[in-house]
PDB file of C-alpha atoms in Angstrom:
ATOM      1  CA  UNK A   1      22.444 134.037 -35.621  1.00 44.00           C
ATOM      2  CA  UNK A   2      23.956 132.980 -38.803  1.00 46.00           C
ATOM      3  CA  UNK A   3      26.958 131.791 -36.934  1.00 47.00           C
ATOM      4  CA  UNK A   4      24.671 129.491 -34.327  1.00 45.00           C
ATOM      5  CA  UNK A   5      22.762 127.572 -38.217  1.00 45.00           C
ATOM      6  CA  UNK A   6      25.502 127.843 -39.334  1.00 49.00           C
ATOM      7  CA  UNK A   7      27.559 125.429 -36.332  1.00 46.00           C
ATOM      8  CA  UNK A   8      24.371 122.911 -35.839  1.00 46.00           C
ATOM      9  CA  UNK A   9      24.724 122.458 -39.840  1.00 47.00           C
ATOM     10  CA  UNK A  10      28.875 121.666 -39.562  1.00 51.00           C
ATOM     11  CA  UNK A  11      27.720 119.399 -36.624  1.00 50.00           C
ATOM     12  CA  UNK A  12      24.647 117.784 -38.944  1.00 49.00           C
ATOM     13  CA  UNK A  13      27.305 117.029 -41.699  1.00 52.00           C
ATOM     14  CA  UNK A  14      30.166 115.831 -39.532  1.00 49.00           C
ATOM     15  CA  UNK A  15      27.685 113.295 -37.355  1.00 52.00           C
ATOM     16  CA  UNK A  16      26.579 111.949 -41.397  1.00 48.00           C
ATOM     17  CA  UNK A  17      30.080 111.490 -42.471  1.00 44.00           C
ATOM     18  CA  UNK A  18      30.847 109.819 -38.880  1.00 53.00           C
ATOM     19  CA  UNK A  19      27.804 107.290 -39.227  1.00 46.00           C
ATOM     20  CA  UNK A  20      28.597 106.438 -43.233  1.00 48.00           C
ATOM     21  CA  UNK A  21      32.020 106.366 -42.500  1.00 46.00           C
ATOM     22  CA  UNK A  22      34.778 107.730 -45.317  1.00 45.00           C
ATOM     23  CA  UNK A  23      35.331 105.784 -48.424  1.00 45.00           C
ATOM     24  CA  UNK A  24      39.359 106.024 -47.775  1.00 44.00           C
ATOM     25  CA  UNK A  25      39.258 105.473 -44.622  1.00 45.00           C
ATOM     26  CA  UNK A  26      41.294 101.979 -42.897  1.00 44.00           C
ATOM     27  CA  UNK A  27      38.881  99.318 -41.940  1.00 47.00           C
ATOM     28  CA  UNK A  28      37.669  99.663 -38.581  1.00 48.00           C
ATOM     29  CA  UNK A  29      39.320  96.786 -36.038  1.00 49.00           C
ATOM     30  CA  UNK A  30      37.049  93.532 -35.046  1.00 49.00           C
ATOM     31  CA  UNK A  31      35.449  95.028 -31.974  1.00 49.00           C
ATOM     32  CA  UNK A  32      36.721  92.543 -28.997  1.00 49.00           C
ATOM     33  CA  UNK A  33      34.263  90.776 -27.637  1.00 54.00           C
ATOM     34  CA  UNK A  34      34.207  90.388 -23.820  1.00 52.00           C
ATOM     35  CA  UNK A  35      33.979  87.216 -22.671  1.00 48.00           C
ATOM     36  CA  UNK A  36      31.224  85.732 -21.686  1.00 48.00           C
ATOM     37  CA  UNK A  37      30.540  85.396 -17.886  1.00 49.00           C
ATOM     38  CA  UNK A  38      31.320  82.292 -16.159  1.00 50.00           C
ATOM     39  CA  UNK A  39      27.752  79.618 -16.061  1.00 50.00           C
ATOM     40  CA  UNK A  40      27.441  78.347 -12.644  1.00 50.00           C
ATOM     41  CA  UNK A  41      27.743  74.454 -11.922  1.00 50.00           C
ATOM     42  CA  UNK A  42      25.193  72.343 -12.202  1.00 50.00           C
ATOM     43  CA  UNK A  43      24.321  70.799  -9.509  1.00 50.00           C
ATOM     44  CA  UNK A  44      25.240  67.413  -9.239  1.00 51.00           C
ATOM     45  CA  UNK A  45      23.176  64.584  -9.769  1.00 55.00           C
ATOM     46  CA  UNK A  46      23.105  61.587  -7.476  1.00 52.00           C
ATOM     47  CA  UNK A  47      25.329  58.213  -8.922  1.00 52.00           C
ATOM     48  CA  UNK A  48      22.750  55.724 -10.302  1.00 52.00           C
ATOM     49  CA  UNK A  49      22.448  52.149  -8.825  1.00 51.00           C
ATOM     50  CA  UNK A  50      25.360  50.189  -9.912  1.00 52.00           C
ATOM     51  CA  UNK A  51      23.570  46.974 -11.032  1.00 56.00           C
ATOM     52  CA  UNK A  52      25.115  43.882 -10.938  1.00 50.00           C
ATOM     53  CA  UNK A  53      26.082  41.941 -14.482  1.00 50.00           C
ATOM     54  CA  UNK A  54      24.815  38.687 -14.918  1.00 50.00           C
ATOM     55  CA  UNK A  55      27.128  35.847 -14.207  1.00 48.00           C
ATOM     56  CA  UNK A  56      28.518  34.525 -17.689  1.00 48.00           C
ATOM     57  CA  UNK A  57      30.831  32.270 -18.589  1.00 47.00           C
ATOM     58  CA  UNK A  58      33.585  34.893 -19.175  1.00 48.00           C
ATOM     59  CA  UNK A  59      32.921  36.463 -16.001  1.00 48.00           C
ATOM     60  CA  UNK A  60      33.864  34.222 -12.936  1.00 49.00           C
ATOM     61  CA  UNK A  61      31.697  34.954  -9.517  1.00 48.00           C
ATOM     62  CA  UNK A  62      33.734  37.608  -7.881  1.00 44.00           C
ATOM     63  CA  UNK A  63      33.962  35.854  -4.638  1.00 43.00           C
ATOM     64  CA  UNK A  64      35.412  32.225  -5.677  1.00 49.00           C
ATOM     65  CA  UNK A  65      37.587  35.079  -7.644  1.00 43.00           C
ATOM     66  CA  UNK A  66      38.660  36.404  -4.940  1.00 44.00           C
ATOM     67  CA  UNK A  67      39.937  33.543  -3.026  1.00 48.00           C
ATOM     68  CA  UNK A  68      40.858  31.134  -5.387  1.00 54.00           C
ATOM     69  CA  UNK A  69      44.004  32.409  -6.777  1.00 73.00           C
ATOM     70  CA  UNK A  70      44.958  32.569  -3.397  1.00 80.00           C
ATOM     71  CA  UNK A  71      43.379  29.400  -1.911  1.00 79.00           C
ATOM     72  CA  UNK A  72      45.506  28.033  -5.620  1.00 82.00           C
ATOM     73  CA  UNK A  73      48.865  29.560  -4.788  1.00 79.00           C
ATOM     74  CA  UNK A  74      49.282  28.372  -0.868  1.00 81.00           C
ATOM     75  CA  UNK A  75      47.788  24.747  -1.526  1.00 81.00           C
ATOM     76  CA  UNK A  76      50.607  24.510  -4.235  1.00 82.00           C
ATOM     77  CA  UNK A  77      53.408  25.942  -1.575  1.00 83.00           C
ATOM     78  CA  UNK A  78      52.043  23.694   0.535  1.00 79.00           C
ATOM     79  CA  UNK A  79      52.069  20.195  -1.290  1.00 81.00           C
ATOM     80  CA  UNK A  80      55.432  22.040  -2.695  1.00 81.00           C
ATOM     81  CA  UNK A  81      57.043  22.040   0.538  1.00 80.00           C
ATOM     82  CA  UNK A  82      55.469  18.778   1.343  1.00 77.00           C
ATOM     83  CA  UNK A  83      56.712  16.738  -1.521  1.00 79.00           C
ATOM     84  CA  UNK A  84      59.911  18.219  -1.012  1.00 81.00           C
ATOM     85  CA  UNK A  85      59.337  16.857   3.230  1.00 79.00           C
ATOM     86  CA  UNK A  86      59.293  13.388   2.173  1.00 79.00           C
ATOM     87  CA  UNK A  87      61.149  12.801  -1.524  1.00 84.00           C
ATOM     88  CA  UNK A  88      63.754  10.962   1.053  1.00 84.00           C
ATOM     89  CA  UNK A  89      61.327   8.900   2.777  1.00 86.00           C
ATOM     90  CA  UNK A  90      59.653   7.977  -0.807  1.00 87.00           C
ATOM     91  CA  UNK A  91      62.602   6.939  -2.649  1.00 88.00           C
ATOM     92  CA  UNK A  92      63.785   4.795   0.347  1.00 88.00           C
ATOM     93  CA  UNK A  93      60.353   3.012  -0.179  1.00 88.00           C
ATOM     94  CA  UNK A  94      60.404   2.416  -3.598  1.00 90.00           C
ATOM     95  CA  UNK A  95      63.660   1.176  -2.771  1.00 91.00           C
ATOM     96  CA  UNK A  96      62.789  -0.988  -0.446  1.00 88.00           C
ATOM     97  CA  UNK A  97      59.821  -2.751  -2.352  1.00 88.00           C
ATOM     98  CA  UNK A  98      61.955  -3.164  -5.857  1.00 91.00           C
ATOM     99  CA  UNK A  99      65.058  -4.388  -4.287  1.00 89.00           C
ATOM    100  CA  UNK A 100      63.534  -7.572  -3.059  1.00 89.00           C
ATOM    101  CA  UNK A 101      61.767  -8.004  -5.927  1.00 89.00           C
ATOM    102  CA  UNK A 102      64.782  -7.310  -8.488  1.00 89.00           C
ATOM    103  CA  UNK A 103      66.014 -10.016  -6.432  1.00 85.00           C
ATOM    104  CA  UNK A 104      69.161  -7.424  -5.398  1.00 88.00           C
ATOM    105  CA  UNK A 105      68.962  -9.124  -1.699  1.00 86.00           C
ATOM    106  CA  UNK A 106      67.147 -11.844  -0.059  1.00 87.00           C
ATOM    107  CA  UNK A 107      63.008 -11.541   0.282  1.00 85.00           C
ATOM    108  CA  UNK A 108      63.290 -13.914   3.172  1.00 86.00           C
ATOM    109  CA  UNK A 109      64.909 -11.377   5.493  1.00 88.00           C
ATOM    110  CA  UNK A 110      64.063  -8.321   3.857  1.00 89.00           C
ATOM    111  CA  UNK A 111      60.465  -8.930   2.246  1.00 90.00           C
ATOM    112  CA  UNK A 112      59.087  -6.046  -0.029  1.00 90.00           C
ATOM    113  CA  UNK A 113      57.122  -2.977   1.597  1.00 90.00           C
ATOM    114  CA  UNK A 114      54.104  -3.929   0.141  1.00 90.00           C
ATOM    115  CA  UNK A 115      54.270  -7.476   2.438  1.00 91.00           C
ATOM    116  CA  UNK A 116      54.869  -5.377   5.425  1.00 91.00           C
ATOM    117  CA  UNK A 117      51.841  -3.240   4.398  1.00 92.00           C
ATOM    118  CA  UNK A 118      49.020  -6.005   4.308  1.00 92.00           C
ATOM    119  CA  UNK A 119      51.118  -7.451   8.057  1.00 91.00           C
ATOM    120  CA  UNK A 120      50.606  -4.446   9.583  1.00 90.00           C
ATOM    121  CA  UNK A 121      46.957  -4.269   8.377  1.00 93.00           C
ATOM    122  CA  UNK A 122      46.389  -7.238   9.489  1.00 91.00           C
ATOM    123  CA  UNK A 123      48.302  -7.058  13.001  1.00 90.00           C
ATOM    124  CA  UNK A 124      46.600  -4.264  13.250  1.00 89.00           C
ATOM    125  CA  UNK A 125      42.644  -5.372  12.567  1.00 89.00           C
ATOM    126  CA  UNK A 126      43.206  -8.323  14.967  1.00 88.00           C
ATOM    127  CA  UNK A 127      44.031  -6.209  17.749  1.00 87.00           C
ATOM    128  CA  UNK A 128      47.585  -7.590  18.885  1.00 88.00           C
ATOM    129  CA  UNK A 129      49.208  -4.120  17.284  1.00 89.00           C
ATOM    130  CA  UNK A 130      47.060  -1.880  19.689  1.00 90.00           C
ATOM    131  CA  UNK A 131      47.088  -4.065  22.205  1.00 90.00           C
ATOM    132  CA  UNK A 132      51.266  -4.289  21.944  1.00 89.00           C
ATOM    133  CA  UNK A 133      51.535  -0.165  20.760  1.00 90.00           C
ATOM    134  CA  UNK A 134      49.224   0.452  23.744  1.00 90.00           C
ATOM    135  CA  UNK A 135      51.523  -1.192  26.818  1.00 88.00           C
ATOM    136  CA  UNK A 136      55.077   0.430  25.337  1.00 88.00           C
ATOM    137  CA  UNK A 137      53.059   3.492  25.414  1.00 89.00           C
ATOM    138  CA  UNK A 138      52.380   3.317  29.108  1.00 88.00           C
ATOM    139  CA  UNK A 139      55.646   1.805  29.871  1.00 87.00           C
ATOM    140  CA  UNK A 140      57.354   4.470  27.852  1.00 89.00           C
ATOM    141  CA  UNK A 141      55.020   8.261  28.311  1.00 88.00           C
ATOM    142  CA  UNK A 142      55.240   6.912  32.461  1.00 89.00           C
ATOM    143  CA  UNK A 143      58.740   6.671  32.600  1.00 89.00           C
ATOM    144  CA  UNK A 144      59.312  10.131  30.354  1.00 91.00           C
ATOM    145  CA  UNK A 145      57.054  11.801  32.338  1.00 91.00           C
ATOM    146  CA  UNK A 146      58.937  10.663  35.848  1.00 93.00           C
ATOM    147  CA  UNK A 147      62.091  12.170  34.441  1.00 92.00           C
ATOM    148  CA  UNK A 148      60.562  15.234  33.027  1.00 92.00           C
ATOM    149  CA  UNK A 149      59.022  15.824  36.969  1.00 93.00           C
ATOM    150  CA  UNK A 150      62.487  15.460  38.975  1.00 92.00           C
ATOM    151  CA  UNK A 151      65.284  15.918  35.583  1.00 91.00           C
ATOM    152  CA  UNK A 152      64.307  19.841  35.325  1.00 90.00           C
ATOM    153  CA  UNK A 153      63.617  21.174  38.899  1.00 89.00           C
ATOM    154  CA  UNK A 154      67.132  19.348  39.803  1.00 89.00           C
ATOM    155  CA  UNK A 155      68.461  21.021  36.342  1.00 88.00           C
ATOM    156  CA  UNK A 156      67.113  24.422  37.576  1.00 86.00           C
ATOM    157  CA  UNK A 157      69.019  23.591  41.547  1.00 86.00           C
ATOM    158  CA  UNK A 158      72.053  22.952  40.490  1.00 86.00           C
ATOM    159  CA  UNK A 159      72.755  25.004  37.779  1.00 83.00           C
ATOM    160  CA  UNK A 160      71.683  28.127  39.932  1.00 81.00           C
ATOM    161  CA  UNK A 161      73.048  27.341  43.280  1.00 81.00           C
ATOM    162  CA  UNK A 162      76.943  26.637  42.428  1.00 82.00           C
ATOM    163  CA  UNK A 163      77.610  25.015  45.648  1.00 84.00           C
ATOM    164  CA  UNK A 164      75.028  22.012  44.864  1.00 83.00           C
ATOM    165  CA  UNK A 165      77.137  21.996  41.079  1.00 81.00           C
ATOM    166  CA  UNK A 166      80.247  21.527  42.883  1.00 84.00           C
ATOM    167  CA  UNK A 167      79.482  18.980  44.747  1.00 85.00           C
ATOM    168  CA  UNK A 168      76.982  17.119  42.606  1.00 83.00           C
ATOM    169  CA  UNK A 169      79.113  17.523  40.142  1.00 81.00           C
ATOM    170  CA  UNK A 170      81.382  14.302  39.792  1.00 82.00           C
ATOM    171  CA  UNK A 171      78.617  12.142  40.916  1.00 84.00           C
ATOM    172  CA  UNK A 172      76.841  12.840  37.173  1.00 83.00           C
ATOM    173  CA  UNK A 173      79.860  12.872  35.453  1.00 83.00           C
ATOM    174  CA  UNK A 174      80.358   9.062  36.356  1.00 83.00           C
ATOM    175  CA  UNK A 175      75.898   8.205  36.002  1.00 82.00           C
ATOM    176  CA  UNK A 176      75.612   9.677  32.808  1.00 80.00           C
ATOM    177  CA  UNK A 177      78.588   8.048  31.340  1.00 80.00           C
ATOM    178  CA  UNK A 178      77.186   4.603  31.968  1.00 81.00           C
ATOM    179  CA  UNK A 179      74.575   3.004  29.089  1.00 81.00           C
ATOM    180  CA  UNK A 180      70.929   2.692  30.752  1.00 82.00           C
ATOM    181  CA  UNK A 181      71.348  -0.804  29.032  1.00 81.00           C
ATOM    182  CA  UNK A 182      74.536  -1.949  30.756  1.00 82.00           C
ATOM    183  CA  UNK A 183      72.465  -1.328  34.355  1.00 84.00           C
ATOM    184  CA  UNK A 184      69.042  -3.231  32.791  1.00 83.00           C
ATOM    185  CA  UNK A 185      70.617  -6.137  33.838  1.00 84.00           C
ATOM    186  CA  UNK A 186      71.173  -4.799  37.861  1.00 86.00           C
ATOM    187  CA  UNK A 187      67.470  -3.393  37.570  1.00 85.00           C
ATOM    188  CA  UNK A 188      65.645  -6.210  36.665  1.00 83.00           C
ATOM    189  CA  UNK A 189      67.867  -7.877  39.759  1.00 85.00           C
ATOM    190  CA  UNK A 190      67.148  -4.874  42.148  1.00 86.00           C
ATOM    191  CA  UNK A 191      63.197  -4.826  40.827  1.00 83.00           C
ATOM    192  CA  UNK A 192      62.405  -7.467  38.802  1.00 79.00           C
ATOM    193  CA  UNK A 193      61.509  -8.731  35.355  1.00 79.00           C
ATOM    194  CA  UNK A 194      57.769  -6.535  36.200  1.00 79.00           C
ATOM    195  CA  UNK A 195      57.040  -3.113  35.414  1.00 81.00           C
ATOM    196  CA  UNK A 196      58.892  -1.965  37.752  1.00 85.00           C
ATOM    197  CA  UNK A 197      61.854  -2.685  36.036  1.00 84.00           C
ATOM    198  CA  UNK A 198      60.981  -0.960  32.892  1.00 86.00           C
ATOM    199  CA  UNK A 199      59.545   2.401  33.761  1.00 88.00           C
ATOM    200  CA  UNK A 200      62.667   2.311  35.901  1.00 88.00           C
ATOM    201  CA  UNK A 201      65.191   1.865  33.468  1.00 89.00           C
ATOM    202  CA  UNK A 202      63.184   4.555  30.594  1.00 90.00           C
ATOM    203  CA  UNK A 203      63.293   7.417  33.462  1.00 91.00           C
ATOM    204  CA  UNK A 204      67.385   6.841  34.204  1.00 91.00           C
ATOM    205  CA  UNK A 205      67.846   7.285  30.429  1.00 90.00           C
ATOM    206  CA  UNK A 206      65.376  10.112  30.057  1.00 90.00           C
ATOM    207  CA  UNK A 207      66.872  11.808  33.114  1.00 91.00           C
ATOM    208  CA  UNK A 208      69.968  12.672  32.214  1.00 90.00           C
ATOM    209  CA  UNK A 209      69.173  14.587  28.325  1.00 90.00           C
ATOM    210  CA  UNK A 210      66.992  16.517  30.650  1.00 91.00           C
ATOM    211  CA  UNK A 211      68.878  17.345  33.544  1.00 90.00           C
ATOM    212  CA  UNK A 212      72.428  18.171  31.020  1.00 89.00           C
ATOM    213  CA  UNK A 213      70.446  20.220  28.836  1.00 90.00           C
ATOM    214  CA  UNK A 214      68.635  22.266  31.801  1.00 89.00           C
ATOM    215  CA  UNK A 215      71.779  23.175  33.714  1.00 88.00           C
ATOM    216  CA  UNK A 216      73.424  24.389  31.073  1.00 86.00           C
ATOM    217  CA  UNK A 217      70.181  26.125  29.824  1.00 85.00           C
ATOM    218  CA  UNK A 218      70.693  27.893  33.173  1.00 82.00           C
ATOM    219  CA  UNK A 219      74.686  28.866  33.194  1.00 77.00           C
ATOM    220  CA  UNK A 220      73.920  30.336  29.742  1.00 78.00           C
ATOM    221  CA  UNK A 221      71.227  32.191  30.985  1.00 74.00           C
ATOM    222  CA  UNK A 222      71.870  36.136  30.229  1.00 73.00           C
ATOM    223  CA  UNK A 223      74.144  38.231  32.904  1.00 77.00           C
ATOM    224  CA  UNK A 224      72.804  41.241  31.424  1.00 79.00           C
ATOM    225  CA  UNK A 225      69.059  40.545  32.297  1.00 76.00           C
ATOM    226  CA  UNK A 226      70.304  38.381  35.317  1.00 75.00           C
ATOM    227  CA  UNK A 227      71.419  42.090  36.864  1.00 80.00           C
ATOM    228  CA  UNK A 228      68.921  43.937  35.160  1.00 79.00           C
ATOM    229  CA  UNK A 229      66.453  41.893  36.997  1.00 76.00           C
ATOM    230  CA  UNK A 230      68.060  42.417  40.223  1.00 77.00           C
ATOM    231  CA  UNK A 231      68.341  46.027  39.983  1.00 79.00           C
ATOM    232  CA  UNK A 232      64.267  45.781  40.291  1.00 79.00           C
ATOM    233  CA  UNK A 233      64.630  44.117  43.979  1.00 76.00           C
ATOM    234  CA  UNK A 234      63.110  41.106  41.945  1.00 74.00           C
ATOM    235  CA  UNK A 235      62.571  38.389  44.065  1.00 76.00           C
ATOM    236  CA  UNK A 236      64.031  34.597  43.510  1.00 74.00           C
ATOM    237  CA  UNK A 237      61.233  32.868  42.038  1.00 76.00           C
ATOM    238  CA  UNK A 238      60.408  36.291  39.746  1.00 79.00           C
ATOM    239  CA  UNK A 239      63.786  36.117  38.818  1.00 77.00           C
ATOM    240  CA  UNK A 240      63.027  32.749  37.662  1.00 77.00           C
ATOM    241  CA  UNK A 241      59.391  33.199  36.065  1.00 76.00           C
ATOM    242  CA  UNK A 242      60.466  36.485  34.573  1.00 78.00           C
ATOM    243  CA  UNK A 243      64.042  35.405  33.294  1.00 78.00           C
ATOM    244  CA  UNK A 244      65.642  32.304  33.766  1.00 79.00           C
ATOM    245  CA  UNK A 245      62.403  30.130  32.660  1.00 80.00           C
ATOM    246  CA  UNK A 246      61.749  32.101  29.890  1.00 79.00           C
ATOM    247  CA  UNK A 247      65.616  31.643  28.172  1.00 79.00           C
ATOM    248  CA  UNK A 248      65.827  28.220  29.197  1.00 81.00           C
ATOM    249  CA  UNK A 249      63.013  27.031  27.804  1.00 82.00           C
ATOM    250  CA  UNK A 250      64.618  26.273  23.962  1.00 83.00           C
ATOM    251  CA  UNK A 251      67.789  24.679  25.681  1.00 85.00           C
ATOM    252  CA  UNK A 252      65.503  22.557  28.119  1.00 87.00           C
ATOM    253  CA  UNK A 253      62.611  21.237  24.840  1.00 86.00           C
ATOM    254  CA  UNK A 254      66.151  20.057  23.288  1.00 87.00           C
ATOM    255  CA  UNK A 255      66.707  17.318  26.145  1.00 88.00           C
ATOM    256  CA  UNK A 256      63.212  16.710  26.189  1.00 89.00           C
ATOM    257  CA  UNK A 257      63.359  15.745  23.135  1.00 88.00           C
ATOM    258  CA  UNK A 258      66.215  13.494  23.197  1.00 89.00           C
ATOM    259  CA  UNK A 259      64.539  11.746  26.273  1.00 90.00           C
ATOM    260  CA  UNK A 260      61.190  11.243  23.865  1.00 87.00           C
ATOM    261  CA  UNK A 261      63.629   8.914  21.697  1.00 86.00           C
ATOM    262  CA  UNK A 262      66.107   7.534  24.280  1.00 87.00           C
ATOM    263  CA  UNK A 263      62.628   6.211  25.642  1.00 88.00           C
ATOM    264  CA  UNK A 264      61.173   5.006  23.429  1.00 86.00           C
ATOM    265  CA  UNK A 265      64.680   3.063  22.178  1.00 85.00           C
ATOM    266  CA  UNK A 266      65.702   1.756  25.162  1.00 87.00           C
ATOM    267  CA  UNK A 267      61.869   0.250  26.488  1.00 83.00           C
ATOM    268  CA  UNK A 268      61.791  -1.962  23.191  1.00 84.00           C
ATOM    269  CA  UNK A 269      65.191  -3.216  24.540  1.00 82.00           C
ATOM    270  CA  UNK A 270      63.983  -4.129  27.830  1.00 82.00           C
ATOM    271  CA  UNK A 271      60.661  -5.438  25.885  1.00 82.00           C
ATOM    272  CA  UNK A 272      63.044  -8.019  24.217  1.00 81.00           C
ATOM    273  CA  UNK A 273      64.555  -9.386  28.067  1.00 76.00           C
ATOM    274  CA  UNK A 274      61.276  -9.796  29.697  1.00 72.00           C
ATOM    275  CA  UNK A 275      58.043  -8.923  28.829  1.00 75.00           C
ATOM    276  CA  UNK A 276      54.629 -10.464  27.799  1.00 81.00           C
ATOM    277  CA  UNK A 277      53.640  -7.433  26.100  1.00 83.00           C
ATOM    278  CA  UNK A 278      54.547  -4.744  24.181  1.00 84.00           C
ATOM    279  CA  UNK A 279      56.158  -3.582  20.760  1.00 87.00           C
ATOM    280  CA  UNK A 280      59.756  -5.046  21.675  1.00 87.00           C
ATOM    281  CA  UNK A 281      58.091  -8.372  22.265  1.00 87.00           C
ATOM    282  CA  UNK A 282      56.773  -8.170  19.312  1.00 89.00           C
ATOM    283  CA  UNK A 283      59.571  -7.445  17.727  1.00 89.00           C
ATOM    284  CA  UNK A 284      61.312 -10.174  19.738  1.00 88.00           C
ATOM    285  CA  UNK A 285      58.713 -13.483  19.135  1.00 88.00           C
ATOM    286  CA  UNK A 286      58.259 -12.239  15.298  1.00 88.00           C
ATOM    287  CA  UNK A 287      61.746 -13.663  15.040  1.00 87.00           C
ATOM    288  CA  UNK A 288      62.088 -16.329  16.876  1.00 87.00           C
ATOM    289  CA  UNK A 289      59.223 -17.472  15.097  1.00 87.00           C
ATOM    290  CA  UNK A 290      60.179 -15.775  11.895  1.00 87.00           C
ATOM    291  CA  UNK A 291      57.668 -13.600  10.804  1.00 88.00           C
ATOM    292  CA  UNK A 292      59.705 -11.127   9.476  1.00 90.00           C
ATOM    293  CA  UNK A 293      56.886  -9.255   7.763  1.00 90.00           C
ATOM    294  CA  UNK A 294      55.637  -8.949  11.298  1.00 91.00           C
ATOM    295  CA  UNK A 295      58.763  -7.799  12.698  1.00 91.00           C
ATOM    296  CA  UNK A 296      59.154  -5.160  10.046  1.00 92.00           C
ATOM    297  CA  UNK A 297      55.434  -3.518  11.037  1.00 91.00           C
ATOM    298  CA  UNK A 298      56.511  -3.412  14.247  1.00 90.00           C
ATOM    299  CA  UNK A 299      60.138  -1.671  13.663  1.00 91.00           C
ATOM    300  CA  UNK A 300      58.024   0.570  11.675  1.00 91.00           C
ATOM    301  CA  UNK A 301      55.356   1.618  14.020  1.00 91.00           C
ATOM    302  CA  UNK A 302      58.034   2.168  16.677  1.00 90.00           C
ATOM    303  CA  UNK A 303      59.386   4.530  14.134  1.00 89.00           C
ATOM    304  CA  UNK A 304      56.468   5.607  13.404  1.00 90.00           C
ATOM    305  CA  UNK A 305      55.255   6.532  17.446  1.00 89.00           C
ATOM    306  CA  UNK A 306      58.841   7.985  17.464  1.00 86.00           C
ATOM    307  CA  UNK A 307      58.158  10.907  15.252  1.00 87.00           C
ATOM    308  CA  UNK A 308      54.943  11.820  15.679  1.00 89.00           C
ATOM    309  CA  UNK A 309      56.241  11.917  19.815  1.00 87.00           C
ATOM    310  CA  UNK A 310      59.088  14.110  18.557  1.00 85.00           C
ATOM    311  CA  UNK A 311      56.485  16.298  16.443  1.00 87.00           C
ATOM    312  CA  UNK A 312      54.073  16.835  19.700  1.00 88.00           C
ATOM    313  CA  UNK A 313      57.092  18.056  21.361  1.00 85.00           C
ATOM    314  CA  UNK A 314      58.033  20.949  18.936  1.00 84.00           C
ATOM    315  CA  UNK A 315      54.959  21.859  19.084  1.00 85.00           C
ATOM    316  CA  UNK A 316      54.177  22.502  22.967  1.00 82.00           C
ATOM    317  CA  UNK A 317      57.580  23.954  22.710  1.00 78.00           C
ATOM    318  CA  UNK A 318      56.050  26.484  20.185  1.00 81.00           C
ATOM    319  CA  UNK A 319      53.496  26.886  22.544  1.00 80.00           C
ATOM    320  CA  UNK A 320      56.163  28.100  24.879  1.00 72.00           C
ATOM    321  CA  UNK A 321      57.972  29.879  23.206  1.00 69.00           C
ATOM    322  CA  UNK A 322      55.673  32.477  21.755  1.00 65.00           C
ATOM    323  CA  UNK A 323      57.890  35.462  22.811  1.00 57.00           C
ATOM    324  CA  UNK A 324      61.036  34.328  20.623  1.00 58.00           C
ATOM    325  CA  UNK A 325      61.596  36.541  17.927  1.00 50.00           C
ATOM    326  CA  UNK A 326      61.338  34.235  14.680  1.00 49.00           C
ATOM    327  CA  UNK A 327      65.076  34.459  12.931  1.00 47.00           C
TER     328      UNK A 327
END
């Protein structure tokens, strides 16, 4: 019995000592705290609607800011290109205006460009310029159109069929080296002094550039493409449509553009010989009447028509050559 009591007393004392802690014992290490459990993420809140800031002087309109700088850069590029293209013409006009006024040339025979512009405006105001321009354009464009209709199919035929080229080659060489103006008296003698002779001389002058360029274009078509098309059993009309004509368009239009310039120049010379209307007649009559500003006004009008007609042909060529890869 005493043994059991002593055991309980000893256990009680050990428990008391363990609770109070021995004074000489080393301090117990700090208890390690367990990491706090991860908190669940808070539910996402819908973003509040963003209000457009009030327009101010410091912040420009977004629509205007978005389209402003690119538009200004495009406008600057266009103005720079236009100034570069027109620099030579503006320099020529400045020299033309200054030379007569500085007595570098006789103003009687070369009046300043301002006087020429005034004469041109006067002719446009009284209707004479429109009348002469209309007469010249009808003759020129009529002859040019006939030449295109005749020369392009004939050039395709000669360029594609070798026997036809061999047969007509010497004849073409003879006539293409004969100047159109040299044959003008022949046309006048055979066809009279009316409209027929003028349109005919334009047709004759325009045929050769178109014809020769068309023959060259067909002859220089890529033979690999031609053989490939033939291997696909394409008929001759389809071969012309899919291979020959697309490959020939640039060279054909080179001849057409040359013919467009020739049509105006030859017509003016024809109108100087025998006509009662037209820009050539206006220039010749102004020279005889010593109306020098009116004469230069007619010359400037012819130049402007030539430039506009050439740009029209360039636009048509680009329209028909959309398949070409730009360089």
